[in-house]
Coordinates of C-alpha atoms in Angstrom, one line a residue:
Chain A
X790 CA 14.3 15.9 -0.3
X791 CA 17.1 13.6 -1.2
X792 CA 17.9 15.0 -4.6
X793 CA 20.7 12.0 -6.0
X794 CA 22.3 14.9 -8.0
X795 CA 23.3 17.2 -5.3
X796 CA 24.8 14.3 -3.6
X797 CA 24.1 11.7 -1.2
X798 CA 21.7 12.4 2.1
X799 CA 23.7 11.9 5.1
X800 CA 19.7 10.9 6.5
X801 CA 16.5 10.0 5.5
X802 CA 14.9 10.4 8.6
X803 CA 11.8 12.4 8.9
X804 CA 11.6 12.4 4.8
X805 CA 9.1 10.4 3.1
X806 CA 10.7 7.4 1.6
X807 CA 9.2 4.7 -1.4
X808 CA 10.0 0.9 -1.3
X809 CA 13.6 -0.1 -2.3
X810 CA 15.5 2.9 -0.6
X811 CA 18.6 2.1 1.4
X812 CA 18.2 3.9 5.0
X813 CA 20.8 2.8 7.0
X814 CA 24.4 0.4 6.3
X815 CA 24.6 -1.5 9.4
X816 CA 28.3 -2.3 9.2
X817 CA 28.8 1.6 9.3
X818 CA 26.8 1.8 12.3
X819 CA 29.1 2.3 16.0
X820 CA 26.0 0.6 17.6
X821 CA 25.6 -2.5 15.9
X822 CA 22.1 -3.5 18.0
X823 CA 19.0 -1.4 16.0
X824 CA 15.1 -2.2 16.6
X825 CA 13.3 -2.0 12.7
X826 CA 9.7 -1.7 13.3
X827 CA 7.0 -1.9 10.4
X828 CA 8.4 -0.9 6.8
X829 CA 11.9 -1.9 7.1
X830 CA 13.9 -5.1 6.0
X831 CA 17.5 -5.9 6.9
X832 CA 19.3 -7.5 3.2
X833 CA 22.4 -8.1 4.2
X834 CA 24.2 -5.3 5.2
X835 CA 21.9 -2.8 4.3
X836 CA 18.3 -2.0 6.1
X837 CA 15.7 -1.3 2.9
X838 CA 12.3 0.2 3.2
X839 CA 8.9 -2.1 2.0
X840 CA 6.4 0.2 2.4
X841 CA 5.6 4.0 1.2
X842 CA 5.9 6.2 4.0
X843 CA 7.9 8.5 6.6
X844 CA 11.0 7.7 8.2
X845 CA 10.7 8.1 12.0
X846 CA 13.7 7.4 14.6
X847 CA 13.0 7.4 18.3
X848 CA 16.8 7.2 20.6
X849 CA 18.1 5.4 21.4
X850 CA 18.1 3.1 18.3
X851 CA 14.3 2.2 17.0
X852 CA 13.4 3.2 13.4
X853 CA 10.1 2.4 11.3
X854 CA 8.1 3.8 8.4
X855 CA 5.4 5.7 9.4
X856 CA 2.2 5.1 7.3
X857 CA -1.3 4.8 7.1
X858 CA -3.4 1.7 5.5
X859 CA -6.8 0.1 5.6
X860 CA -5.5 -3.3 6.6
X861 CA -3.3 -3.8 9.5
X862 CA -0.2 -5.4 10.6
X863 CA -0.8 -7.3 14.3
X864 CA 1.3 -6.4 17.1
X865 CA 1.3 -7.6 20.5
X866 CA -0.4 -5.0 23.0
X867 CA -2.7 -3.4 20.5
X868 CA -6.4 -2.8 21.4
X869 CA -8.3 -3.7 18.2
X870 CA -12.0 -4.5 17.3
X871 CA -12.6 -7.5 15.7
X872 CA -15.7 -9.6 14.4
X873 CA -16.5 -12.9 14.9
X874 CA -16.5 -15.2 12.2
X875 CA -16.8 -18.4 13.6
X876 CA -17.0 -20.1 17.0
X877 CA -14.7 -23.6 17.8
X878 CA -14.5 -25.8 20.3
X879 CA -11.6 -23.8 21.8
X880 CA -11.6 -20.3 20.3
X881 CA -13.4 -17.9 18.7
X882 CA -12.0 -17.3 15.0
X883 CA -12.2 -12.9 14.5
X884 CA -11.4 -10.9 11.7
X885 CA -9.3 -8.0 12.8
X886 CA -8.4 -6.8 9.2
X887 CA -4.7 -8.6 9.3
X888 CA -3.4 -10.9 6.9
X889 CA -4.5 -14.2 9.0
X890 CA -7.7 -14.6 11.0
X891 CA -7.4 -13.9 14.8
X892 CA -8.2 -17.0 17.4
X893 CA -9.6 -16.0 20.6
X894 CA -9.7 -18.9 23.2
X895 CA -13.1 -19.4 25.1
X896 CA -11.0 -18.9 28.6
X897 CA -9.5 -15.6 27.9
X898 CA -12.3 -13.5 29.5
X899 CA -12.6 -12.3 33.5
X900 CA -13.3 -15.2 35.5
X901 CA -13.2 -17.2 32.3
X902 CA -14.0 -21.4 33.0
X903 CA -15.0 -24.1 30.9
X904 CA -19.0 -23.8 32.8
X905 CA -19.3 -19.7 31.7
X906 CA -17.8 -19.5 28.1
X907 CA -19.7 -16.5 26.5
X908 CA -21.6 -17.2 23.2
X909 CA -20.9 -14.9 20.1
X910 CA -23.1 -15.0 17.3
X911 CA -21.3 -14.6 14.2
X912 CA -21.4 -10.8 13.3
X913 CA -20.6 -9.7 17.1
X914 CA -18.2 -6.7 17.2
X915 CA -15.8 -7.2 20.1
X916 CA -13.2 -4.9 22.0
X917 CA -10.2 -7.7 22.5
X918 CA -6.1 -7.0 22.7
X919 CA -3.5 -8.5 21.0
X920 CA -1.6 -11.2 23.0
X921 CA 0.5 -13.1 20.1
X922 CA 1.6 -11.6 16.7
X923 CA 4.3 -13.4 15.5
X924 CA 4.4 -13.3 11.6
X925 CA 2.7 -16.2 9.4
X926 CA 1.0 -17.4 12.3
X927 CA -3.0 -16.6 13.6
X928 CA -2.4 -14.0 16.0
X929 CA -3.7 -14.8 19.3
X930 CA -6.7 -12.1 21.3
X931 CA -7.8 -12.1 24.6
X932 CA -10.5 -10.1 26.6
X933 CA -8.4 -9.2 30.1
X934 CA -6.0 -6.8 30.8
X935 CA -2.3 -8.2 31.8
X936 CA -3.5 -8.9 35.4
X937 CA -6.7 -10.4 34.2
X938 CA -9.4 -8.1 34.8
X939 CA -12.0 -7.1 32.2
X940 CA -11.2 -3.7 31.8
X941 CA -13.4 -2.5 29.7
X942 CA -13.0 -5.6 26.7
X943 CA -15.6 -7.5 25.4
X944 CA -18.5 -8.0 23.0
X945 CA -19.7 -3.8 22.0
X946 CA -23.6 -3.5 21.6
X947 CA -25.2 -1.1 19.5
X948 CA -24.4 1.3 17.8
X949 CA -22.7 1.9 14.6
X950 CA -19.0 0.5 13.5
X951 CA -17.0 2.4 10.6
X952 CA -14.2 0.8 8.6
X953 CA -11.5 3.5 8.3
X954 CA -7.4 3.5 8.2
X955 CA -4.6 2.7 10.9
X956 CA -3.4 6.7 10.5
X957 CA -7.1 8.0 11.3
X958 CA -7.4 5.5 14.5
X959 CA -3.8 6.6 15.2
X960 CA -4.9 10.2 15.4
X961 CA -8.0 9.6 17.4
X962 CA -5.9 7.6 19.8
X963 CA -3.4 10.1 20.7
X964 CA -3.0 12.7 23.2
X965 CA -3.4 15.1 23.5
X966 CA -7.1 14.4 22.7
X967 CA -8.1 14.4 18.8
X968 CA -9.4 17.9 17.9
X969 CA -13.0 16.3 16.3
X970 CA -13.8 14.4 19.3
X971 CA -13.0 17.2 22.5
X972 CA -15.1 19.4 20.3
X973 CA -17.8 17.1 20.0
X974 CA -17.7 16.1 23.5
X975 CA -17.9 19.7 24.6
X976 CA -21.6 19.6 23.3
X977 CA -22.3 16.0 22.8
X978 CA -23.0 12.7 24.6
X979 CA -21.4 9.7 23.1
X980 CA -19.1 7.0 23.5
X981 CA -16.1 5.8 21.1
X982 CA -14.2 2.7 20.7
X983 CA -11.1 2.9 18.7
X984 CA -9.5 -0.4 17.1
X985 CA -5.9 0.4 16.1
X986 CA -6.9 -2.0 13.4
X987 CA -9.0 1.1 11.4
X988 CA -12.3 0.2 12.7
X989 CA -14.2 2.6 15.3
X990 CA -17.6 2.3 16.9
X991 CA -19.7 5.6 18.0
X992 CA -22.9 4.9 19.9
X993 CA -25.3 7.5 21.4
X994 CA -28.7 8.0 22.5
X995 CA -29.9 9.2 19.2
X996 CA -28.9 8.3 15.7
X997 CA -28.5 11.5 14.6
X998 CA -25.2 12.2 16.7
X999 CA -24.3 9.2 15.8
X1000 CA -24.3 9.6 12.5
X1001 CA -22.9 13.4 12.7
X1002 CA -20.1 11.9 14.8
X1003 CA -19.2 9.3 12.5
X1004 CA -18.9 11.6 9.5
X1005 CA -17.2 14.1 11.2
X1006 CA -14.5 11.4 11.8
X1007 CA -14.3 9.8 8.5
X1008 CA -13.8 13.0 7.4
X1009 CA -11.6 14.2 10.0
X1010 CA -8.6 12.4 8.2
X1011 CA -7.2 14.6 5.6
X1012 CA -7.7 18.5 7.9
X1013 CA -5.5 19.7 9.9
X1014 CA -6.2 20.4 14.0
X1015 CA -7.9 24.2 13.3
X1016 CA -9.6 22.6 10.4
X1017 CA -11.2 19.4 12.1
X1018 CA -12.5 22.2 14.5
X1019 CA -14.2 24.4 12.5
X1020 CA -16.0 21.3 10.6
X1021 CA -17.3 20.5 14.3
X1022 CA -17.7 24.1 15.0
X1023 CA -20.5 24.0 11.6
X1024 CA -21.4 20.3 12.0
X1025 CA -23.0 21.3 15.6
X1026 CA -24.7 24.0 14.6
X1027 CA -26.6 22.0 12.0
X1028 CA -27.6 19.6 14.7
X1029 CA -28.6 21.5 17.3
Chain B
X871 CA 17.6 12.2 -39.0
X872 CA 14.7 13.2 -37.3
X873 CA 11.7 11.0 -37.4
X874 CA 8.0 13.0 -37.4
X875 CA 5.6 11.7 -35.0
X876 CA 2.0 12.8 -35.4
X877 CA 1.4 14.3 -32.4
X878 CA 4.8 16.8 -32.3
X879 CA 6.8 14.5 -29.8
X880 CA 10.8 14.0 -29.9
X881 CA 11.2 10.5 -30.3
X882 CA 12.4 10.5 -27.0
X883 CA 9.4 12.5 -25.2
X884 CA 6.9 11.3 -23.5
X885 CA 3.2 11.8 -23.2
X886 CA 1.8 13.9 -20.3
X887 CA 1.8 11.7 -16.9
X888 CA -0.7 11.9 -14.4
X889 CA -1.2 9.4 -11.6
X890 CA -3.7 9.6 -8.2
X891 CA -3.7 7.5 -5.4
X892 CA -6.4 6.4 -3.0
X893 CA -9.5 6.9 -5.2
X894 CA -11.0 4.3 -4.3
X895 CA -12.5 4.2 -1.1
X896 CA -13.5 0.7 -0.8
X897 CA -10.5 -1.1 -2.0
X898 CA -7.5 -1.5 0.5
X899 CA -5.4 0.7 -2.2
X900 CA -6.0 2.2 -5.6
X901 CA -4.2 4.0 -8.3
X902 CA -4.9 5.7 -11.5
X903 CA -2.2 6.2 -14.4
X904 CA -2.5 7.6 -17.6
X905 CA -0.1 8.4 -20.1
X906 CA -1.7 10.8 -22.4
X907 CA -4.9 9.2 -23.1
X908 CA -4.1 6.1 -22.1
X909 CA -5.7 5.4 -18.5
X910 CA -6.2 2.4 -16.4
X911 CA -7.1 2.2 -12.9
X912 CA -5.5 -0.6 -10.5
X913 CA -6.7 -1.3 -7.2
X914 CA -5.8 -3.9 -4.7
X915 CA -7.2 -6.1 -2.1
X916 CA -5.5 -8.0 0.3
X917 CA -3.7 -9.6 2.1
X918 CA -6.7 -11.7 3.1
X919 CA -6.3 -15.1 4.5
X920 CA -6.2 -18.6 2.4
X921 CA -4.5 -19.3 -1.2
X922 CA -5.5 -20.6 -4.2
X923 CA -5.2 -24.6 -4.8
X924 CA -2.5 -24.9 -6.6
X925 CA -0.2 -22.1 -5.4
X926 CA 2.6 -22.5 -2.4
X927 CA 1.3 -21.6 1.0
X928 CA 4.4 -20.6 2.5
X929 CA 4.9 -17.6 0.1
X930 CA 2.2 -14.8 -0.3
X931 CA 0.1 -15.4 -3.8
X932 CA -0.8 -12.8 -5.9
X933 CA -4.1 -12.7 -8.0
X934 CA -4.6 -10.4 -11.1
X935 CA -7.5 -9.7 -12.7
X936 CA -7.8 -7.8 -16.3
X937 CA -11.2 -5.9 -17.2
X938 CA -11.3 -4.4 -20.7
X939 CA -12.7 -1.6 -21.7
X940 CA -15.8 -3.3 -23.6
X941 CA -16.5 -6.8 -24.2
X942 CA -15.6 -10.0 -22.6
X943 CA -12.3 -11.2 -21.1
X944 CA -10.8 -13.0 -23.8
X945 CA -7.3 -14.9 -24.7
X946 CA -5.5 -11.0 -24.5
X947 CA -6.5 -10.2 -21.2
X948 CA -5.4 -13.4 -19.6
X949 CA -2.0 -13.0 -21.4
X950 CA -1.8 -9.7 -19.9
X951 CA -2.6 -11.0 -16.6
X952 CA -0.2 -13.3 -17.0
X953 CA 2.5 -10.8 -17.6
X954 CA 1.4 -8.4 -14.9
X955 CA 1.3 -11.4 -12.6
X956 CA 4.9 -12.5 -12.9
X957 CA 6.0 -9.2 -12.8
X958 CA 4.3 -8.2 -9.6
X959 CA 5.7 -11.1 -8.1
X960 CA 9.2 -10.9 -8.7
X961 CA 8.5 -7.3 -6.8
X962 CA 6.7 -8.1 -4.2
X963 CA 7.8 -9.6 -1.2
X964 CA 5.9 -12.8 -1.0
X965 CA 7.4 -14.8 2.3
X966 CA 6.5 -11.9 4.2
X967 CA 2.6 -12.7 4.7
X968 CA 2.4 -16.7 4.1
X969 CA -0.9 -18.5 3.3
X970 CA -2.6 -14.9 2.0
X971 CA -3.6 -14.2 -1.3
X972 CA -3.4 -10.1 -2.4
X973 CA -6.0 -9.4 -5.5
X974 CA -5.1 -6.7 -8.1
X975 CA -7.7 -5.7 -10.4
X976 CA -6.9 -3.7 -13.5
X977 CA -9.8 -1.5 -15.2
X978 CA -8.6 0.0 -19.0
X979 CA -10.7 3.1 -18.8
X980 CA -8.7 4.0 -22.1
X981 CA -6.3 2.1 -24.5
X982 CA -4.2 4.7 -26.8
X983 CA -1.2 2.5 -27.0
X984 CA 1.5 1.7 -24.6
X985 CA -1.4 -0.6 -22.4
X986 CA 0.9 -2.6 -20.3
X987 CA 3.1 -0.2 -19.2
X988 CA 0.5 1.9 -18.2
X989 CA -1.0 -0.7 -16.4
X990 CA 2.3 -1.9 -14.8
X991 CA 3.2 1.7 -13.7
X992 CA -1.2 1.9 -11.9
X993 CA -0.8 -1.7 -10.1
X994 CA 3.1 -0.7 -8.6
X995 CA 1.4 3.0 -7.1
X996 CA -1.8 0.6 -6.0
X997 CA 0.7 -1.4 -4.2
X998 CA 2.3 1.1 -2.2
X999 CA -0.9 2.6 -1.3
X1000 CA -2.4 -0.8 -0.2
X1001 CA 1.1 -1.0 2.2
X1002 CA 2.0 -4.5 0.3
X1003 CA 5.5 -4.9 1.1
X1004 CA 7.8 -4.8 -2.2
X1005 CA 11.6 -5.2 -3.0
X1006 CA 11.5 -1.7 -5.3
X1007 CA 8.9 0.0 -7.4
X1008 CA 8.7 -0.7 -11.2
X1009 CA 8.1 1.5 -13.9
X1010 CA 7.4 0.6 -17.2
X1011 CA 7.5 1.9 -20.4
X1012 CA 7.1 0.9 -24.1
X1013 CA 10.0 1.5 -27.2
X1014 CA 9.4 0.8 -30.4
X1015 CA 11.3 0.5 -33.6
X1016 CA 10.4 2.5 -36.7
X1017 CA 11.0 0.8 -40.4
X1018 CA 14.0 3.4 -40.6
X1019 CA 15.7 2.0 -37.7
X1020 CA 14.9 4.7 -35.5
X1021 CA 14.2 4.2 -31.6
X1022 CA 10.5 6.0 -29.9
X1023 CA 9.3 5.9 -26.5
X1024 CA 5.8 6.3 -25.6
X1025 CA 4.2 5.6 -28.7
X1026 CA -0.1 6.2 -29.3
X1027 CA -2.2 3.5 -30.8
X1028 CA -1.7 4.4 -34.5
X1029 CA 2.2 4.6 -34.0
X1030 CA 2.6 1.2 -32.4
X1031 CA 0.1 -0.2 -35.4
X1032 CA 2.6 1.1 -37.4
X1033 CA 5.7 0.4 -36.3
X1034 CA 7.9 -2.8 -36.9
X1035 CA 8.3 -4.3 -33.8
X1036 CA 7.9 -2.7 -29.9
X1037 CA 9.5 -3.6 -26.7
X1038 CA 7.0 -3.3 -23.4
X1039 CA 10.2 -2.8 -20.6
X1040 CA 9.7 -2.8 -17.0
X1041 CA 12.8 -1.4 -14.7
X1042 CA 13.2 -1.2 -10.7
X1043 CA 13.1 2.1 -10.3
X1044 CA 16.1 4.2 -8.9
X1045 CA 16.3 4.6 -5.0
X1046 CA 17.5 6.9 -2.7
X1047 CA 20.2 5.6 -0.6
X1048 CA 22.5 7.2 1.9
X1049 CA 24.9 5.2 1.0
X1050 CA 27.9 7.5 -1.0
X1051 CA 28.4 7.0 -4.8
X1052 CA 30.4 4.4 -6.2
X1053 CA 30.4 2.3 -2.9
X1054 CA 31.5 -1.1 -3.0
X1055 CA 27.9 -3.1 -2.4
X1056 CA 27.5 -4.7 -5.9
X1057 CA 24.5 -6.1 -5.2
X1058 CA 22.6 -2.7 -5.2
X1059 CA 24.2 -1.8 -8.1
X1060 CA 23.2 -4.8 -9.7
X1061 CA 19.5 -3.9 -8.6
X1062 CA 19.2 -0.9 -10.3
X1063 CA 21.1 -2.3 -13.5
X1064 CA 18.5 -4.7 -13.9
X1065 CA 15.4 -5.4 -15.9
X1066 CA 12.2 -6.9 -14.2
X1067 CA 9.8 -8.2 -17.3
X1068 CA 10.3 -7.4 -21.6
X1069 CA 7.5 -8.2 -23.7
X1070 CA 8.6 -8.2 -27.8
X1071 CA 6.0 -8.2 -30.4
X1072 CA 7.6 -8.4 -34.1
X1073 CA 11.2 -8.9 -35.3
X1074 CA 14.1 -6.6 -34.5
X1075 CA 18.2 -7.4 -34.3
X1076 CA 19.7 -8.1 -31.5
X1077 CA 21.4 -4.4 -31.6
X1078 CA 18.0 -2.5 -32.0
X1079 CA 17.1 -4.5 -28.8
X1080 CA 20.0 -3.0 -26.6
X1081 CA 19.2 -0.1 -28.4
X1082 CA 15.6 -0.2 -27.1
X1083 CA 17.2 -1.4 -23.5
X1084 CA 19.0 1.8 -23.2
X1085 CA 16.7 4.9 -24.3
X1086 CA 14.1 2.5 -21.9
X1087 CA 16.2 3.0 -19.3
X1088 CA 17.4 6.5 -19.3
X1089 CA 13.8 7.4 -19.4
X1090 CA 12.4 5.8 -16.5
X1091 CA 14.7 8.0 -14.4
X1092 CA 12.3 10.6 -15.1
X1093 CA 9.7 8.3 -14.4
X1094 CA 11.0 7.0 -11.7
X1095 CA 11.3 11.0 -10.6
X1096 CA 8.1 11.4 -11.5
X1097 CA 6.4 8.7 -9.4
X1098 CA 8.4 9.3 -6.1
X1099 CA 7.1 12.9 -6.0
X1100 CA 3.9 11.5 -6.4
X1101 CA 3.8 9.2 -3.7
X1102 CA 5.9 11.4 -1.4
X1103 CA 3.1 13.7 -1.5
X1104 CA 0.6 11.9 -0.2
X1105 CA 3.0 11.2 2.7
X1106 CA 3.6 14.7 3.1
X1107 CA -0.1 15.9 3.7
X1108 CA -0.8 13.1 6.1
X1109 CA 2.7 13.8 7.6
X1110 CA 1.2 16.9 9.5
X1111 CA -0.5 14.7 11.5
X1112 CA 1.4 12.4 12.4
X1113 CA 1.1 11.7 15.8

């Protein structure tokens, strides 16, 4: 694990590193062009780590700390739900759990002109991407797709939104498909929206899979794949 | 020359660590140190948009709030928020997120000497946990100096009562580099040289203090140690999920 005394790591990739440890001496490197994603901070020569977490690589030269936090960092091309705040003359102002509020303009919806602009109350939970992120700036949202179709974003109506972290949306987003949802939609009938941004909204017929299912996520975050299925495997037979 | 300490320690040996992160579950990060009986909890919110008045919106600002055990904030707890304050900003990042303000709220659940430190070491894990990005850890601890000119680390609440002056020292902590030993960067080596904050109370020579300075430091190693394993695993049981 990177013991100092049995001499130095020729890597830290794949080990879990703390803030203030030296990953990688760029005027060693053959390559001299790297991609840092979240975590890491070139000081001079030397790329240091911010944030608790594990090293990943991915070839042919991207590295960045994996970790898992409630708030989020914005980055262009994420799917996130936010809430609106506040409504302008120009944009809607959304929380999306960063470190500034969101703007959304009026016009960024599916046939979006200055005669149709939708009206949000404040409180209204909305599925939007991330166009702009550029740091210490408002990132910017919108509710197309990149050809400007609808595809699927937009205000969310009822049912029930849960405030959880970046690694649990991580896991629900990837694929193969999260163990805790197939099993639930083996028996179940619902529908799931997952914000990057740790916020996920289950709605169903009845409030009781709604509330199973949102449990059984929220909890989903600390078992492994066999164990998020047997918890669904007993969950279900409570319900039914 | 031994000195006797109450409770059996070497002067050199320190209470019994334990530390937990993410108890919390509504704060964006949360930590809990205690160094024998002494516990505090930290936990932190933020970034959120918007500073303070006063403070500079192009760097982050950092907010820290002190609750005692009992009673009333008083003239104490806003020197130690004071303290804590400066400290956590010289390792924080703060042009990283401009125009946000990051609280950190510190709860004494028990004070058996050796407060700040403890409290310094709670915030630092709280930090990680909440993803705020820092320059290096910081651990902390507390030497004092006994009436025979003896150094102790760690001391309880009746030891530092009785003792003629104490040192509260907070270090970077050591890092992990791949870098080989002895390389030629000075500027790491002059990181983990360093000293981030040192709070005196009483009157010692200027010798005792480098004194004090040294056993400090060769004992956050194992502190340092300590908290590393600590955090690393957290990683490691979320790490089998990574996707």
């Amino acid at each position: 694990m990177g013991d100092k005394s049995s001499g130095m790591p020729s890597t830290l990739v794949d080990q879990p590193v703390v803030p203030g440890d030296v990953v990688l001496d760029v005027s060693t490197l053959t390559n001299r062009a790297i991609k840092l994603g979240g975590g890491l901070r070139q000081d001079a020569d030397l790329i240091r780590v911010t944030k608790g977490g594990r090293l990943r690589f991915s070839k042919p030269n991207k590295y960045w700390v994996e970790s898992s936090q409630m708030r989020y960092v914005p980055f262009v091309e994420d799917t996130v739900l936010g809430i609106v705040i506040d409504s302008k003359a120009d944009n809607f102002l959304v929380d999306i759990k960063g470190p500034a509020i969101a703007f959304l303009p009026v016009l960024a919806f599916e046939g979006g002109t200055r005669r149709n602009i939708p009206k949000f109350e404040e409180g209204t939970l909305i599925y939007v991407r991330v166009v702009k992120a550029n740091p210490g700036t408002n990132p910017e949202l919108s509710c197309t797709d990149a050809s400007g179709k609808a595809a699927g974003f937009g205000p969310l109506k009822d049912g029930f939104m849960l405030e959880c972290s970046t690694g649990l949306s991580r896991m629900l987003l990837s694929s193969p498909t999260s163990p805790v949802l197939e099993e639930f939609g083996k028996k179940l009938s619902f529908e799931v929206a997952v914000g990057l941004n740790g916020r996920v909204w289950v709605n169903a017929e009845s409030p009781s899979t709604v509330i199973v299912v949102s449990n059984a996520i929220l909890k989903s975050e600390s078992l492994s794949s066999t164990q998020q299925r047997i918890m669904a495997h007993k969950l279900l037979e409570k319900v039914h | 020359m031994e000195i006797d300490r109450t409770d059996g320690r070497s002067p050199n040996q320190l209470r019994p660590l334990a530390c937990s992160r993410g108890i919390l579950h509504r704060s964006h990060g949360s930590a809990s140190w205690s160094q024998g009986d002494t516990r505090v909890i930290a936990a932190v919110y933020g970034p959120k948009a918007g500073t303070k008045k006063n403070e500079n919106p192009e760097r982050a600002c950092l907010e820290v709030i002190w609750k005692p055990k009992t009673g009333q904030s008083g003239k104490e707890e806003k020197e130690y928020e004071t303290i804590l304050k400066r400290t956590l900003q010289s390792i924080c990042i703060l042009t990283i997120n401009p125009n946000t303000t990051t609280s950190i709220i510190i709860q004494v659940v028990h004070d058996d000497g050796s407060l700040l430190p403890c409290a310094v070491n709670a915030a630092c894990v709280a930090l990680v946990d909440a993803g705020i990005p820092l320059k290096h850890l910081a651990v902390s601890i507390c030497c004092c100096l006994a009436t025979c000119g003896h150094v102790i680390l760690d001391p309880t609440k009746l030891e530092e009562e009785k003792m003629k002056a104490f040192a509260y020292l907070v270090f970077p902590n050591s890092i992990n580099s791949i870098l080989p030993e002895g390389s030629s960067h000075t500027k790491s080596k002059q990181l983990e040289d360093g000293l981030v904050t040192s709070v005196t109370h009483g009157g010692m020579s200027v010798e005792d203090y480098f004194h004090c300075l040294d056993r400090g430091r060769a004992a956050t190693a194992r502190l340092s140690d300590f908290l590393r394993k600590n955090l690393q695993s957290q990683v490691l049981g979320e790490g089998s999920k990574a996707g």
